Amino acid sequence: MTPEHVKCLIIGSGPAGYTAAIYAARANMQPVLYQGPQPGGQLTITTEVDNFPGYPQGVDGPKMMQDLEEQARRFGTDARYGMVTSVEFSANSGPDTPHRVIVDEKHEITADSIIVSTGASAKWLGLPSEMRLNGRGVSACAVCDGFFFRNQDVAIVGAGDTAAEEASYLSNICRKVYMLVRRDSMRASRFMQQRVQTKENIEILWNTETLEVLGDEGVTGVLVRNAVTGEQRTLDVTGFFVAIGHNPNTAIFKGFLDMDENGYILTEKGSTRTNVPGVFVCGDAQDNVYRQAITAAGTGCMAALDAERYLVTLEMQEQMMV
Ligand code: NDP
């Protein structure tokens, strides 16, 4: 059977993917977008989003993603349920050699251009109570949710640059920040370590593991244990932040797209171009620094513009071949 062919295939449905879709649809690229395993992406597990420009009263994460989807569909985006399970990108793509992807392990599609917007997933501790209270006091993004804990006591787990940066961010908003470090040292850069160690309202608890997040409707505390002494104690906090790293959702592109050692896809400076012509990447799949909805959306726009320019060149090549 001849595979379905599309001009522009978008993989992923977070702010990056839908923004790329809005621009691509308006440029008449007839984008087909596959939503992936979590339609709407990470924002669908957030409660209120207060820092996305244009929503003066804030907006629920799921509602914002619905709005983005609706806007993309309004201009003709074909947004579909389904997950891209494998890809075969041709290194010398051109009019006769489009890229191939397989959806849900059976449906083959060829595409002239591909926009990867598969995002990243926060790592979690894996405690049932952490999952149960997710979005109700448990968060993996201090910049997104810290504001809801203004003048309250919170805890943050992790000891890398992200945890140190987020602890520092929270210390400017919250009354007290407990930083839960599982070993007797931190992985964060020396500068960031100094920063958290000199903040008066940050208390670092070394050799400390989290046993449980407490609370029914919202977080009321965290039960922790000192791994050296075995002593357990409850921290009276209303917010619990997890900052133990992220995993970019890029495994299916390994071997095709150049990545850094953590799996983030590399782009040419100042663009969304990858090492494969016709394949572009935006959002958290290529960004381990900013990771915000607005920055993801910005790079989604860039990816659509880059893909549009690529398609124009491809069309010119096609015409020359006729
Ligand atoms: P990292 O992988 O660097 O650090 C993760 C931290 O979480 C480690 O301290 C680790 O502890 C801890 N951790 C992991 N699993 C658990 C667990 N189950 N329980 C308790 N603690 C746990 O991730 P980051 O997100 O901090 O950073 C990712 C990359 O991004 C790094 O290269 C970092 O330098 C970079 N970055 C740079 C920034 C900047 O330059 N401004 C800002 C933010 C990040 P342990 O040390 O014991 O393994």
Short mmCIF file of N, CA and C in Angstrom, two decimals, residues 130-264:
data_model
loop_
_atom_site.label_atom_id
_atom_site.label_comp_id
_atom_site.label_asym_id
_atom_site.label_seq_id
_atom_site.Cartn_x
_atom_site.Cartn_y
_atom_site.Cartn_z
N GLU A 130 3.25 11.26 45.99
CA GLU A 130 3.73 12.34 45.11
C GLU A 130 2.84 12.44 43.88
N MET A 131 2.44 11.29 43.35
CA MET A 131 1.57 11.28 42.17
C MET A 131 0.17 11.76 42.52
N ARG A 132 -0.32 11.29 43.67
CA ARG A 132 -1.69 11.63 44.09
C ARG A 132 -1.85 13.14 44.28
N LEU A 133 -0.80 13.79 44.79
CA LEU A 133 -0.90 15.23 45.09
C LEU A 133 -0.28 16.10 43.99
N ASN A 134 0.00 15.45 42.86
CA ASN A 134 0.58 16.21 41.74
C ASN A 134 -0.41 17.27 41.27
N GLY A 135 0.06 18.52 41.19
CA GLY A 135 -0.84 19.61 40.80
C GLY A 135 -1.64 20.14 41.98
N ARG A 136 -1.50 19.51 43.14
CA ARG A 136 -2.20 19.98 44.34
C ARG A 136 -1.18 20.20 45.46
N GLY A 137 -0.10 20.85 45.09
CA GLY A 137 0.97 21.12 46.06
C GLY A 137 2.27 20.47 45.65
N VAL A 138 2.18 19.44 44.79
CA VAL A 138 3.41 18.82 44.27
C VAL A 138 3.63 19.34 42.85
N SER A 139 4.85 19.77 42.58
CA SER A 139 5.13 20.37 41.28
C SER A 139 6.56 20.05 40.85
N ALA A 140 6.78 20.05 39.55
CA ALA A 140 8.16 19.86 39.06
C ALA A 140 8.66 21.15 38.41
N CYS A 141 7.98 22.27 38.70
CA CYS A 141 8.40 23.53 38.07
C CYS A 141 8.18 24.70 39.03
N ALA A 142 9.27 25.14 39.66
CA ALA A 142 9.16 26.23 40.62
C ALA A 142 8.76 27.54 39.95
N VAL A 143 9.28 27.77 38.75
CA VAL A 143 8.97 29.03 38.06
C VAL A 143 7.47 29.08 37.72
N CYS A 144 6.90 27.90 37.39
CA CYS A 144 5.46 27.86 37.05
C CYS A 144 4.60 28.02 38.30
N ASP A 145 4.96 27.34 39.37
CA ASP A 145 4.03 27.19 40.49
C ASP A 145 4.46 27.85 41.80
N GLY A 146 5.70 28.36 41.84
CA GLY A 146 6.20 28.93 43.08
C GLY A 146 5.32 30.03 43.66
N PHE A 147 4.75 30.81 42.78
CA PHE A 147 3.95 31.96 43.18
C PHE A 147 2.77 31.56 44.08
N PHE A 148 2.24 30.34 43.86
CA PHE A 148 1.08 29.90 44.66
C PHE A 148 1.45 29.64 46.12
N PHE A 149 2.76 29.67 46.40
CA PHE A 149 3.20 29.36 47.77
C PHE A 149 3.85 30.58 48.41
N ARG A 150 3.40 31.74 47.99
CA ARG A 150 3.96 32.98 48.51
C ARG A 150 3.82 33.04 50.03
N ASN A 151 4.92 33.35 50.71
CA ASN A 151 4.96 33.44 52.18
C ASN A 151 4.64 32.14 52.89
N GLN A 152 4.75 31.03 52.17
CA GLN A 152 4.53 29.73 52.81
C GLN A 152 5.86 28.97 52.89
N ASP A 153 5.84 27.83 53.60
CA ASP A 153 7.04 27.00 53.70
C ASP A 153 6.94 25.87 52.68
N VAL A 154 8.04 25.62 51.97
CA VAL A 154 8.04 24.59 50.94
C VAL A 154 9.31 23.74 51.06
N ALA A 155 9.30 22.60 50.37
CA ALA A 155 10.51 21.77 50.29
C ALA A 155 10.80 21.50 48.83
N ILE A 156 12.09 21.35 48.53
CA ILE A 156 12.46 21.00 47.16
C ILE A 156 13.49 19.88 47.24
N VAL A 157 13.31 18.87 46.41
CA VAL A 157 14.24 17.75 46.42
C VAL A 157 15.12 17.81 45.17
N GLY A 158 16.42 17.51 45.36
CA GLY A 158 17.37 17.57 44.25
C GLY A 158 18.60 18.35 44.68
N ALA A 159 19.69 18.14 43.96
CA ALA A 159 20.94 18.81 44.34
C ALA A 159 21.76 19.20 43.13
N GLY A 160 21.10 19.27 41.97
CA GLY A 160 21.78 19.72 40.76
C GLY A 160 21.57 21.21 40.55
N ASP A 161 21.97 21.70 39.40
CA ASP A 161 21.82 23.13 39.11
C ASP A 161 20.35 23.55 39.09
N THR A 162 19.49 22.68 38.58
CA THR A 162 18.06 23.03 38.53
C THR A 162 17.52 23.20 39.93
N ALA A 163 17.80 22.23 40.80
CA ALA A 163 17.29 22.31 42.18
C ALA A 163 17.83 23.55 42.88
N ALA A 164 19.12 23.83 42.69
CA ALA A 164 19.72 24.99 43.34
C ALA A 164 19.09 26.29 42.81
N GLU A 165 18.91 26.33 41.49
CA GLU A 165 18.33 27.53 40.89
C GLU A 165 16.88 27.72 41.35
N GLU A 166 16.15 26.61 41.40
CA GLU A 166 14.74 26.71 41.79
C GLU A 166 14.61 27.00 43.29
N ALA A 167 15.50 26.45 44.10
CA ALA A 167 15.47 26.74 45.55
C ALA A 167 15.70 28.24 45.75
N SER A 168 16.64 28.76 44.98
CA SER A 168 16.96 30.17 45.09
C SER A 168 15.76 31.02 44.64
N TYR A 169 15.13 30.60 43.55
CA TYR A 169 13.94 31.30 43.05
C TYR A 169 12.83 31.29 44.12
N LEU A 170 12.61 30.10 44.70
CA LEU A 170 11.55 29.95 45.70
C LEU A 170 11.84 30.78 46.94
N SER A 171 13.13 30.92 47.28
CA SER A 171 13.49 31.64 48.51
C SER A 171 13.11 33.12 48.43
N ASN A 172 12.94 33.61 47.18
CA ASN A 172 12.52 35.02 47.03
C ASN A 172 11.01 35.18 47.16
N ILE A 173 10.29 34.08 47.17
CA ILE A 173 8.83 34.13 47.20
C ILE A 173 8.30 33.55 48.52
N CYS A 174 8.91 32.46 48.94
CA CYS A 174 8.39 31.70 50.08
C CYS A 174 9.05 32.15 51.38
N ARG A 175 8.41 31.74 52.47
CA ARG A 175 8.97 32.12 53.77
C ARG A 175 10.22 31.29 54.06
N LYS A 176 10.08 29.97 53.81
CA LYS A 176 11.21 29.08 54.12
C LYS A 176 11.28 27.98 53.07
N VAL A 177 12.50 27.61 52.70
CA VAL A 177 12.68 26.55 51.70
C VAL A 177 13.60 25.48 52.29
N TYR A 178 13.09 24.26 52.40
CA TYR A 178 13.95 23.13 52.78
C TYR A 178 14.48 22.50 51.50
N MET A 179 15.77 22.33 51.41
CA MET A 179 16.34 21.68 50.24
C MET A 179 16.79 20.28 50.66
N LEU A 180 16.18 19.27 50.06
CA LEU A 180 16.42 17.90 50.49
C LEU A 180 17.46 17.26 49.57
N VAL A 181 18.64 17.04 50.12
CA VAL A 181 19.77 16.51 49.33
C VAL A 181 20.05 15.08 49.80
N ARG A 182 20.07 14.15 48.86
CA ARG A 182 20.14 12.75 49.29
C ARG A 182 21.54 12.30 49.74
N ARG A 183 22.57 13.03 49.31
CA ARG A 183 23.93 12.66 49.73
C ARG A 183 24.49 13.74 50.65
N ASP A 184 25.80 13.67 50.94
CA ASP A 184 26.40 14.71 51.80
C ASP A 184 27.07 15.80 50.97
N SER A 185 26.78 15.79 49.67
CA SER A 185 27.31 16.86 48.81
C SER A 185 26.35 17.11 47.66
N MET A 186 26.58 18.23 46.99
CA MET A 186 25.68 18.60 45.88
C MET A 186 26.39 18.47 44.55
N ARG A 187 25.60 18.22 43.54
CA ARG A 187 26.14 18.13 42.19
C ARG A 187 26.17 19.51 41.50
N ALA A 188 25.41 20.44 42.03
CA ALA A 188 25.29 21.78 41.41
C ALA A 188 26.65 22.47 41.33
N SER A 189 26.76 23.42 40.42
CA SER A 189 28.01 24.17 40.27
C SER A 189 28.34 24.89 41.58
N ARG A 190 29.63 25.14 41.76
CA ARG A 190 30.08 25.77 43.00
C ARG A 190 29.35 27.08 43.27
N PHE A 191 29.17 27.85 42.20
CA PHE A 191 28.49 29.14 42.33
C PHE A 191 27.07 28.96 42.86
N MET A 192 26.35 28.00 42.29
CA MET A 192 24.96 27.79 42.71
C MET A 192 24.89 27.24 44.13
N GLN A 193 25.89 26.41 44.48
CA GLN A 193 25.92 25.87 45.85
C GLN A 193 26.09 27.00 46.85
N GLN A 194 27.01 27.89 46.50
CA GLN A 194 27.26 29.04 47.40
C GLN A 194 26.00 29.87 47.56
N ARG A 195 25.32 30.01 46.46
CA ARG A 195 24.11 30.85 46.48
C ARG A 195 23.07 30.29 47.44
N VAL A 196 22.81 28.97 47.35
CA VAL A 196 21.78 28.41 48.24
C VAL A 196 22.27 28.33 49.68
N GLN A 197 23.58 28.16 49.84
CA GLN A 197 24.10 28.03 51.20
C GLN A 197 24.12 29.36 51.95
N THR A 198 24.11 30.45 51.20
CA THR A 198 24.17 31.74 51.88
C THR A 198 22.80 32.42 52.00
N LYS A 199 21.78 31.78 51.47
CA LYS A 199 20.43 32.35 51.61
C LYS A 199 19.90 32.02 53.00
N GLU A 200 19.45 33.03 53.70
CA GLU A 200 19.04 32.80 55.09
C GLU A 200 17.83 31.90 55.22
N ASN A 201 16.91 31.99 54.26
CA ASN A 201 15.68 31.20 54.42
C ASN A 201 15.72 29.86 53.67
N ILE A 202 16.92 29.44 53.24
CA ILE A 202 17.05 28.08 52.69
C ILE A 202 17.77 27.22 53.72
N GLU A 203 17.14 26.11 54.09
CA GLU A 203 17.81 25.17 55.00
C GLU A 203 18.10 23.89 54.23
N ILE A 204 19.37 23.54 54.14
CA ILE A 204 19.74 22.33 53.40
C ILE A 204 19.76 21.15 54.37
N LEU A 205 19.00 20.12 54.03
CA LEU A 205 19.01 18.91 54.85
C LEU A 205 19.80 17.85 54.08
N TRP A 206 21.01 17.56 54.55
CA TRP A 206 21.89 16.61 53.86
C TRP A 206 21.47 15.18 54.16
N ASN A 207 21.90 14.26 53.32
CA ASN A 207 21.64 12.82 53.50
C ASN A 207 20.16 12.54 53.77
N THR A 208 19.33 13.28 53.09
CA THR A 208 17.91 13.20 53.42
C THR A 208 17.09 12.63 52.29
N GLU A 209 16.31 11.61 52.62
CA GLU A 209 15.43 11.04 51.60
C GLU A 209 13.98 11.30 51.96
N THR A 210 13.17 11.40 50.93
CA THR A 210 11.75 11.66 51.14
C THR A 210 11.02 10.33 51.24
N LEU A 211 10.31 10.14 52.32
CA LEU A 211 9.56 8.88 52.47
C LEU A 211 8.13 9.03 51.96
N GLU A 212 7.52 10.19 52.23
CA GLU A 212 6.13 10.37 51.81
C GLU A 212 5.75 11.85 51.79
N VAL A 213 4.89 12.18 50.85
CA VAL A 213 4.30 13.52 50.84
C VAL A 213 2.95 13.38 51.55
N LEU A 214 2.71 14.24 52.53
CA LEU A 214 1.52 14.08 53.35
C LEU A 214 0.40 15.03 52.91
N GLY A 215 -0.84 14.60 53.11
CA GLY A 215 -1.98 15.45 52.79
C GLY A 215 -3.03 14.69 52.00
N ASP A 216 -4.28 15.20 52.09
CA ASP A 216 -5.38 14.57 51.34
C ASP A 216 -5.74 15.41 50.12
N GLU A 217 -6.26 16.61 50.38
CA GLU A 217 -6.66 17.49 49.26
C GLU A 217 -5.50 18.31 48.72
N GLY A 218 -4.53 18.59 49.61
CA GLY A 218 -3.34 19.36 49.23
C GLY A 218 -2.21 18.93 50.16
N VAL A 219 -1.01 19.41 49.86
CA VAL A 219 0.15 19.01 50.67
C VAL A 219 0.09 19.68 52.04
N THR A 220 0.30 18.86 53.09
CA THR A 220 0.34 19.43 54.44
C THR A 220 1.69 19.18 55.10
N GLY A 221 2.52 18.35 54.47
CA GLY A 221 3.84 18.10 55.05
C GLY A 221 4.60 17.06 54.24
N VAL A 222 5.85 16.85 54.63
CA VAL A 222 6.67 15.83 53.98
C VAL A 222 7.39 15.04 55.06
N LEU A 223 7.32 13.72 54.96
CA LEU A 223 8.01 12.85 55.91
C LEU A 223 9.37 12.51 55.32
N VAL A 224 10.44 12.88 56.04
CA VAL A 224 11.79 12.63 55.52
C VAL A 224 12.58 11.80 56.53
N ARG A 225 13.68 11.21 56.02
CA ARG A 225 14.51 10.37 56.87
C ARG A 225 15.98 10.68 56.62
N ASN A 226 16.72 10.81 57.69
CA ASN A 226 18.16 10.99 57.53
C ASN A 226 18.80 9.62 57.30
N ALA A 227 19.46 9.47 56.18
CA ALA A 227 19.98 8.15 55.80
C ALA A 227 21.14 7.71 56.69
N VAL A 228 21.79 8.65 57.39
CA VAL A 228 22.93 8.29 58.25
C VAL A 228 22.45 7.91 59.64
N THR A 229 21.58 8.75 60.21
CA THR A 229 21.13 8.49 61.59
C THR A 229 19.85 7.66 61.64
N GLY A 230 19.13 7.62 60.54
CA GLY A 230 17.86 6.88 60.52
C GLY A 230 16.71 7.69 61.10
N GLU A 231 17.01 8.89 61.57
CA GLU A 231 15.98 9.72 62.21
C GLU A 231 14.93 10.18 61.19
N GLN A 232 13.67 10.08 61.57
CA GLN A 232 12.59 10.55 60.69
C GLN A 232 12.00 11.82 61.28
N ARG A 233 11.55 12.71 60.39
CA ARG A 233 10.84 13.90 60.88
C ARG A 233 9.87 14.39 59.82
N THR A 234 8.88 15.13 60.28
CA THR A 234 7.91 15.70 59.36
C THR A 234 8.20 17.18 59.19
N LEU A 235 8.29 17.61 57.93
CA LEU A 235 8.47 19.04 57.65
C LEU A 235 7.09 19.61 57.34
N ASP A 236 6.74 20.67 58.05
CA ASP A 236 5.42 21.28 57.82
C ASP A 236 5.49 22.21 56.61
N VAL A 237 5.22 21.66 55.45
CA VAL A 237 5.27 22.48 54.22
C VAL A 237 3.96 22.31 53.45
N THR A 238 3.66 23.31 52.65
CA THR A 238 2.44 23.22 51.82
C THR A 238 2.77 23.00 50.35
N GLY A 239 4.07 23.11 50.03
CA GLY A 239 4.47 22.87 48.64
C GLY A 239 5.65 21.91 48.60
N PHE A 240 5.65 21.02 47.61
CA PHE A 240 6.75 20.05 47.48
C PHE A 240 7.21 20.05 46.02
N PHE A 241 8.43 20.51 45.82
CA PHE A 241 8.96 20.63 44.45
C PHE A 241 9.98 19.53 44.19
N VAL A 242 9.86 18.94 43.03
CA VAL A 242 10.78 17.87 42.64
C VAL A 242 11.65 18.41 41.50
N ALA A 243 12.95 18.41 41.73
CA ALA A 243 13.88 18.97 40.72
C ALA A 243 15.06 18.01 40.57
N ILE A 244 14.74 16.80 40.13
CA ILE A 244 15.80 15.78 40.04
C ILE A 244 16.13 15.47 38.58
N GLY A 245 15.78 16.38 37.71
CA GLY A 245 16.16 16.22 36.30
C GLY A 245 14.98 15.97 35.39
N HIS A 246 15.23 16.05 34.10
CA HIS A 246 14.22 15.80 33.07
C HIS A 246 14.77 14.81 32.07
N ASN A 247 13.88 14.11 31.42
CA ASN A 247 14.27 13.26 30.30
C ASN A 247 13.62 13.79 29.04
N PRO A 248 14.42 14.20 28.04
CA PRO A 248 13.79 14.60 26.78
C PRO A 248 13.19 13.37 26.10
N ASN A 249 12.03 13.57 25.49
CA ASN A 249 11.35 12.43 24.85
C ASN A 249 11.86 12.28 23.41
N THR A 250 13.10 11.80 23.33
CA THR A 250 13.76 11.79 22.02
C THR A 250 14.31 10.41 21.63
N ALA A 251 13.95 9.39 22.40
CA ALA A 251 14.57 8.07 22.17
C ALA A 251 14.39 7.57 20.73
N ILE A 252 13.22 7.83 20.14
CA ILE A 252 12.99 7.28 18.79
C ILE A 252 13.85 7.96 17.72
N PHE A 253 14.47 9.06 18.05
CA PHE A 253 15.28 9.78 17.05
C PHE A 253 16.77 9.44 17.15
N LYS A 254 17.11 8.61 18.15
CA LYS A 254 18.54 8.25 18.32
C LYS A 254 19.06 7.56 17.07
N GLY A 255 20.24 7.94 16.66
CA GLY A 255 20.82 7.33 15.45
C GLY A 255 20.52 8.15 14.21
N PHE A 256 19.51 9.03 14.30
CA PHE A 256 19.16 9.89 13.15
C PHE A 256 19.54 11.35 13.43
N LEU A 257 19.20 11.82 14.63
CA LEU A 257 19.44 13.23 14.94
C LEU A 257 20.58 13.35 15.96
N ASP A 258 21.43 14.33 15.74
CA ASP A 258 22.52 14.57 16.70
C ASP A 258 21.94 15.08 18.01
N MET A 259 22.47 14.56 19.11
CA MET A 259 21.97 14.93 20.45
C MET A 259 23.14 15.17 21.38
N ASP A 260 22.86 15.86 22.50
CA ASP A 260 23.91 15.98 23.50
C ASP A 260 23.89 14.72 24.37
N GLU A 261 24.76 14.68 25.39
CA GLU A 261 24.90 13.44 26.16
C GLU A 261 23.63 13.12 26.96
N ASN A 262 22.74 14.11 27.14
CA ASN A 262 21.50 13.86 27.89
C ASN A 262 20.31 13.58 26.98
N GLY A 263 20.55 13.55 25.67
CA GLY A 263 19.45 13.22 24.75
C GLY A 263 18.70 14.42 24.19
N TYR A 264 19.17 15.63 24.51
CA TYR A 264 18.53 16.82 23.92
C TYR A 264 19.03 16.98 22.48
#
